[in-house]
Coordinates of C-alpha atoms in Angstrom, one line a residue:
X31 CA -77.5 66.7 -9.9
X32 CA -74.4 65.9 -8.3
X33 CA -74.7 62.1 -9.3
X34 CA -74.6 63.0 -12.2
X35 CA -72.0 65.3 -12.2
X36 CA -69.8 62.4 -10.3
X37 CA -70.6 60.1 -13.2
X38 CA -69.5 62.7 -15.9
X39 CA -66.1 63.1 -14.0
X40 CA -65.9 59.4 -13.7
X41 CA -65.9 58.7 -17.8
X42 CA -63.8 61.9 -18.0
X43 CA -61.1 60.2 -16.1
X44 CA -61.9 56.7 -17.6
X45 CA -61.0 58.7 -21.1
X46 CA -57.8 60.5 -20.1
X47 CA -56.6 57.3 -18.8
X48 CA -57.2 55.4 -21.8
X49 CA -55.9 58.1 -23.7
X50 CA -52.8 58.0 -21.7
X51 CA -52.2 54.3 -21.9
X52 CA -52.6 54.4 -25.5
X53 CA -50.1 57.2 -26.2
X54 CA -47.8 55.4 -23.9
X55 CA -48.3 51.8 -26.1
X56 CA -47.8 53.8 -29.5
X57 CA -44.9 55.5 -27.8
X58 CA -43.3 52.6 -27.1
X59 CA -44.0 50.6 -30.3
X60 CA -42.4 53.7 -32.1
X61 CA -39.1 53.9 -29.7
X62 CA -38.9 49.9 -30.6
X63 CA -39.1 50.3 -34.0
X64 CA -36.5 53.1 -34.4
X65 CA -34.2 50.8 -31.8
X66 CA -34.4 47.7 -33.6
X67 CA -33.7 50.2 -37.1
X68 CA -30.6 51.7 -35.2
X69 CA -29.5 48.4 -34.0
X70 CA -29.6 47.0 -38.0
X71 CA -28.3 49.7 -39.1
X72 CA -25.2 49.7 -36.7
X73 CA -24.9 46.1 -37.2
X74 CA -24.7 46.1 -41.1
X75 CA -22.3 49.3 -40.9
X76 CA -20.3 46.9 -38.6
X77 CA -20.1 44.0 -40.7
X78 CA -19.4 46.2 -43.8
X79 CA -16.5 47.4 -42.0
X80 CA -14.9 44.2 -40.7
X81 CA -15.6 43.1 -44.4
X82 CA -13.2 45.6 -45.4
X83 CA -10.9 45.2 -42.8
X84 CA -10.4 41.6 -43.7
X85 CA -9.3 42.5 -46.9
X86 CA -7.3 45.8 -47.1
X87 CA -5.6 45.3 -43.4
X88 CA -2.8 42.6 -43.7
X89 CA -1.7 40.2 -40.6
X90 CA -3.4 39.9 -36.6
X91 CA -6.2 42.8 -37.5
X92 CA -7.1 41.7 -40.5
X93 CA -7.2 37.8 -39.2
X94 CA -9.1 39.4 -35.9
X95 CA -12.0 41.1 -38.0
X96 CA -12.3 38.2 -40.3
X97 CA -12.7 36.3 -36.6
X98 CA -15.4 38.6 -35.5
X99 CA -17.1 38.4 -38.9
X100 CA -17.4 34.9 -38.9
X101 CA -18.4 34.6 -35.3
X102 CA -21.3 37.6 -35.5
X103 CA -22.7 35.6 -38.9
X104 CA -23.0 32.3 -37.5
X105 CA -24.6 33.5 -34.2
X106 CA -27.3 35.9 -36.1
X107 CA -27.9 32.8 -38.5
X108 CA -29.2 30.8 -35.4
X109 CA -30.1 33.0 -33.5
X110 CA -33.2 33.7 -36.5
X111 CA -33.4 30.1 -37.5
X112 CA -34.2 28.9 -33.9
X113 CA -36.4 31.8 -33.2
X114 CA -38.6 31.3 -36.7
X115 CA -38.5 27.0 -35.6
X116 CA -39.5 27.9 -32.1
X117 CA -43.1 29.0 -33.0
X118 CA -43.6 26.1 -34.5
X119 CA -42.0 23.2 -32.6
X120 CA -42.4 24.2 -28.7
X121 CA -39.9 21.1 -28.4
X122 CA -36.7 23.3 -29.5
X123 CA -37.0 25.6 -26.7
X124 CA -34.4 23.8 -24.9
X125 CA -31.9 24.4 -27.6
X126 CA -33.3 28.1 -28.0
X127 CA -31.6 28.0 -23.8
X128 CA -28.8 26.2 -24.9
X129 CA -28.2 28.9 -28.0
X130 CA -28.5 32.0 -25.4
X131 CA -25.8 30.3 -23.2
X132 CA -24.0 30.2 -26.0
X133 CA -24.8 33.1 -27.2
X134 CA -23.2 34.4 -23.9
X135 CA -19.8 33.4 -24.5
X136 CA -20.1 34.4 -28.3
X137 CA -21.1 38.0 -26.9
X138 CA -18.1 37.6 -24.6
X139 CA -15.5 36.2 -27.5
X140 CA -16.7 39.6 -29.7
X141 CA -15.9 42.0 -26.9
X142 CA -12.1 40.7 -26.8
X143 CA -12.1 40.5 -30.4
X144 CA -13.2 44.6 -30.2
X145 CA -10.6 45.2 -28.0
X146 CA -7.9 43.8 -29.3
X147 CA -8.2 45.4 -32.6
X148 CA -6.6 48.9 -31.1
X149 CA -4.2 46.7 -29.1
X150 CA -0.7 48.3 -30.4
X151 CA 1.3 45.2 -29.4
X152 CA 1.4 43.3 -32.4
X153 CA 3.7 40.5 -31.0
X154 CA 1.5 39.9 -28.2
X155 CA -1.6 40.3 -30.4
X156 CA -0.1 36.8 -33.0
X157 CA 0.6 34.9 -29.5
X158 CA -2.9 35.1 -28.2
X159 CA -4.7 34.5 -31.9
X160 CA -3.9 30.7 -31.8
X161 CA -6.3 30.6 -28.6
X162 CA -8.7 32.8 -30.1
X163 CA -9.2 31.1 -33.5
X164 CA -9.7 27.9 -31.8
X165 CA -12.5 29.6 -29.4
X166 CA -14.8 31.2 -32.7
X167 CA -13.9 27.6 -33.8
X168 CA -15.5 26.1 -30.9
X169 CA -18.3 28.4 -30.5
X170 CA -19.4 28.6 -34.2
X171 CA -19.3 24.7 -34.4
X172 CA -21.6 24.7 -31.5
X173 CA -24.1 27.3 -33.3
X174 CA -24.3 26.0 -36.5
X175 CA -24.7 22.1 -35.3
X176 CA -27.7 23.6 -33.4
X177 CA -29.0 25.1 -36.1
X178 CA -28.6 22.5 -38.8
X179 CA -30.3 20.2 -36.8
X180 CA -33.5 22.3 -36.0
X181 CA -33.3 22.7 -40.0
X182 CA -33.2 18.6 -40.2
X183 CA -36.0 18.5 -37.9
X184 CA -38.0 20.8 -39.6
X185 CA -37.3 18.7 -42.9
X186 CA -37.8 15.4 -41.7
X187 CA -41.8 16.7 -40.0
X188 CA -42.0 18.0 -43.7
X189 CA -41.3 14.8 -45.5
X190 CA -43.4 13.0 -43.1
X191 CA -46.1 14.9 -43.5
X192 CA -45.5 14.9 -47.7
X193 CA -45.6 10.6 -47.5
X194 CA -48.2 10.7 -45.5
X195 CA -50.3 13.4 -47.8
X196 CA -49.0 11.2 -51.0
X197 CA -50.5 7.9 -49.8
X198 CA -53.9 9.8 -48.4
X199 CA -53.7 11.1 -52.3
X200 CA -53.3 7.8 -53.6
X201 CA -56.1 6.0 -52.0
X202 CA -58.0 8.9 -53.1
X203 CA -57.0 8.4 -56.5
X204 CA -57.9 5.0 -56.5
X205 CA -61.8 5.5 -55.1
X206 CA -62.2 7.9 -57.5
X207 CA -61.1 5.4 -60.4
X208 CA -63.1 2.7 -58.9
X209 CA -64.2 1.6 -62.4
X210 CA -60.6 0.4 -63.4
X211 CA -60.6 -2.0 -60.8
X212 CA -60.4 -5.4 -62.3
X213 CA -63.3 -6.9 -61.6
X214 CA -62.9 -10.9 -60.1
X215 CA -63.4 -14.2 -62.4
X216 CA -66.3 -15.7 -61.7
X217 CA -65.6 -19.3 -60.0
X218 CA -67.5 -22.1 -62.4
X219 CA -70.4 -24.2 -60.2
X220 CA -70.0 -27.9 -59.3
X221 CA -72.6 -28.9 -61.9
X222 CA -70.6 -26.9 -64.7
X223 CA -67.6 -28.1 -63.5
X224 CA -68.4 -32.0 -62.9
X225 CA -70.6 -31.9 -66.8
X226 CA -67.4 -30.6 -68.6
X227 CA -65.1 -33.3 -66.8
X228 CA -67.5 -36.1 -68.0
X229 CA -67.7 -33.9 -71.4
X230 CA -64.7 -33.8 -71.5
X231 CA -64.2 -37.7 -70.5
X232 CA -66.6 -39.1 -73.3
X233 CA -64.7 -37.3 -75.6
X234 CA -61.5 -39.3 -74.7
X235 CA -63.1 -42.3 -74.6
X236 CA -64.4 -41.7 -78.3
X237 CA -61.6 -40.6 -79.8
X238 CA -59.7 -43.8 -78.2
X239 CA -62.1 -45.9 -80.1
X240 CA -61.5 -47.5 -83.2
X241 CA -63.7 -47.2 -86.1
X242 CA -65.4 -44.6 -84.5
X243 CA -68.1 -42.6 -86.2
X244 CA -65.9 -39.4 -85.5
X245 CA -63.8 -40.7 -88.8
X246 CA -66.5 -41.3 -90.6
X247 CA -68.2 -37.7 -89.9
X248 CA -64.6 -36.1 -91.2
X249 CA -65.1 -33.0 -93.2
X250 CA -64.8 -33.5 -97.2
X251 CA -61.5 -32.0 -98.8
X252 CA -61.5 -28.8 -100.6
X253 CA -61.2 -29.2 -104.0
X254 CA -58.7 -28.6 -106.4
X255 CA -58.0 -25.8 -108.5
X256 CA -59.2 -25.3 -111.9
X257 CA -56.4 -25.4 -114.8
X258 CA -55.7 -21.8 -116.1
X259 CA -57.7 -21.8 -119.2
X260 CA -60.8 -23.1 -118.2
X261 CA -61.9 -19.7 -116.6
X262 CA -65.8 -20.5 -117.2
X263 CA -65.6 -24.2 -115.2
X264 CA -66.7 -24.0 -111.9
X265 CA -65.5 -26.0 -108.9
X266 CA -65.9 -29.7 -108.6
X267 CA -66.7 -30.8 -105.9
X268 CA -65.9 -34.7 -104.7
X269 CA -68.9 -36.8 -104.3
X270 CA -70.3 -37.0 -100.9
X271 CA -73.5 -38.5 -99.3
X272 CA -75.9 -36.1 -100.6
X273 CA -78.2 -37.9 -103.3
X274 CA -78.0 -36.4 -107.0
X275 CA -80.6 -35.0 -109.0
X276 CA -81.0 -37.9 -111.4
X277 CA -81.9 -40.1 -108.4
X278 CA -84.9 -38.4 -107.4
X279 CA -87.9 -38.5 -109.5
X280 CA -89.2 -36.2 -112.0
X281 CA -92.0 -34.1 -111.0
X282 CA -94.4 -32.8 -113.8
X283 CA -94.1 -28.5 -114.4
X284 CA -97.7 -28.3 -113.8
X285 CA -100.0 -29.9 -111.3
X286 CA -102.9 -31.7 -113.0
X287 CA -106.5 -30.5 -111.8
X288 CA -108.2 -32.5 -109.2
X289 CA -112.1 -33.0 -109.6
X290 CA -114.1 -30.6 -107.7
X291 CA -116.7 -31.5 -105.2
X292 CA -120.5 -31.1 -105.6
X293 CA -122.9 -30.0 -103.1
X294 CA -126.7 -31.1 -103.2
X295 CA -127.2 -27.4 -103.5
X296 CA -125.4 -26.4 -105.9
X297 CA -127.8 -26.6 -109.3
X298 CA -126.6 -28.8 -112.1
X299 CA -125.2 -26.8 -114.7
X300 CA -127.1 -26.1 -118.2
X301 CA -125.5 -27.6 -121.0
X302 CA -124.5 -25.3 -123.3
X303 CA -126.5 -24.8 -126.7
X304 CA -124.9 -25.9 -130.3
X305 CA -127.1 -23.4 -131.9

């Protein structure tokens, strides 16, 4: 009985904790979410403000927020370029370490920036803006050179990868059209070869020939036209070697009849009464 009651008391426990860790995990994710929502809201506020600022306040604070502006933009744009590049290249994960050292003087550069906007010397404020344009100069040049080139990186794996897919396509293309191939010229035998070279030998050597039968065996010419008003003559032909019809000799319409064989048993016919 009390083995069992020890077990019961173990699970309860096992439950509350696991109860408590997970109220603690969903308590946590909820305080990040609202933190990261504050922090994007204060930041938009922000840069809607030094928007404005830029444009309705003349001289060192407009030219100050117009710094800042630039500066916060060009370090967010890296910042989320080199952290989306990251998961997919572990390579750039030096430059991410070179962009949060960077990111440390940018954070630094924004804080002056900050406080130099309530600064009430405005003398002393167009002395020192010289030195701090030329900073955000620096610092932005640095950011956006990192993040172009994790954006050419990214481009030239992609084209890669697209010539490489294109010729894998194209030889795909071309087994499956296997039928258009052209198909190679047979290559003539010896024997066909060597008989159309001698063919073709002998028929030099006769043509070279005088008097040679090929002259003789020349086709006859066509013959000429009929005059216009003889539309019922027929074509004459010149005369050749055939033989004419006269020459042959005249064969009777009607064969004469032969004499018919007799048999011993056959009877003798009866001749064939007057009366």
């Amino acid at each position: 009985m009390e083995a069992v009651i020890a077990v019961f008391a173990l699970l309860f426990v096992l439950i509350l904790g696991l109860g408590a860790y997970a109220t603690v995990k969903v308590v946590g994710a909820a305080k990040r979410g609202v933190d990261r929502g504050i922090t994007q809201a204060r930041r938009t506020v922000e840069d809607h403000t030094l928007r404005a600022k830029s444009f309705a306040q003349p001289g060192a604070a407009g030219e100050l927020a117009q710094l800042r502006l630039k500066l916060r933009t060009s370090m967010r744009a890296t910042q989320d370029a080199l952290q989306a590049a990251v998961a997919e290249d572990e390579s750039l994960k030096e430059s991410l370490g070179l962009f949060e050292r960077l990111s440390a003087h940018g954070h630094e550069l924004d804080g002056e920036l900050r406080r130099l906007e309530s600064e009430p010397d405005r003398a002393a404020l167009s002395e020192r803006l010289p030195g701090l344009r030329e900073r955000t100069e620096q610092i932005t040049h640095s950011a956006d050179s990192l993040r172009w080139a994790a954006r050419d990186r990214a481009r030239r794996f992609a084209d890669d990868d697209l010539d490489s897919l294109s010729a894998q396509i194209d030889l795909e293309s071309g087994a499956l059209r296997h039928w258009t191939a052209p198909e190679p010229q047979p290559a003539s035998s010896p024997q066909s070869a060597s008989s159309g070279q001698s063919a073709a030998s002998g028929q030099h050597a006769s043509s070279s020939r005088p008097g040679s039968s090929s002259q003789s065996a020349a086709p006859p010419p066509w013959p000429e036209a009929p005059p216009a008003d003889a539309t019922t003559a027929g074509q004459t032909w010149p005369d050749t070697e055939q033989s004419s019809p006269e020459q042959e000799p005249a064969r009777p319409a009607i064969t004469p009849p032969a004499a018919r064989p007799t048999y011993p048993w056959q009877k003798k016919p009866r001749p064939e009464s007057t009366t």
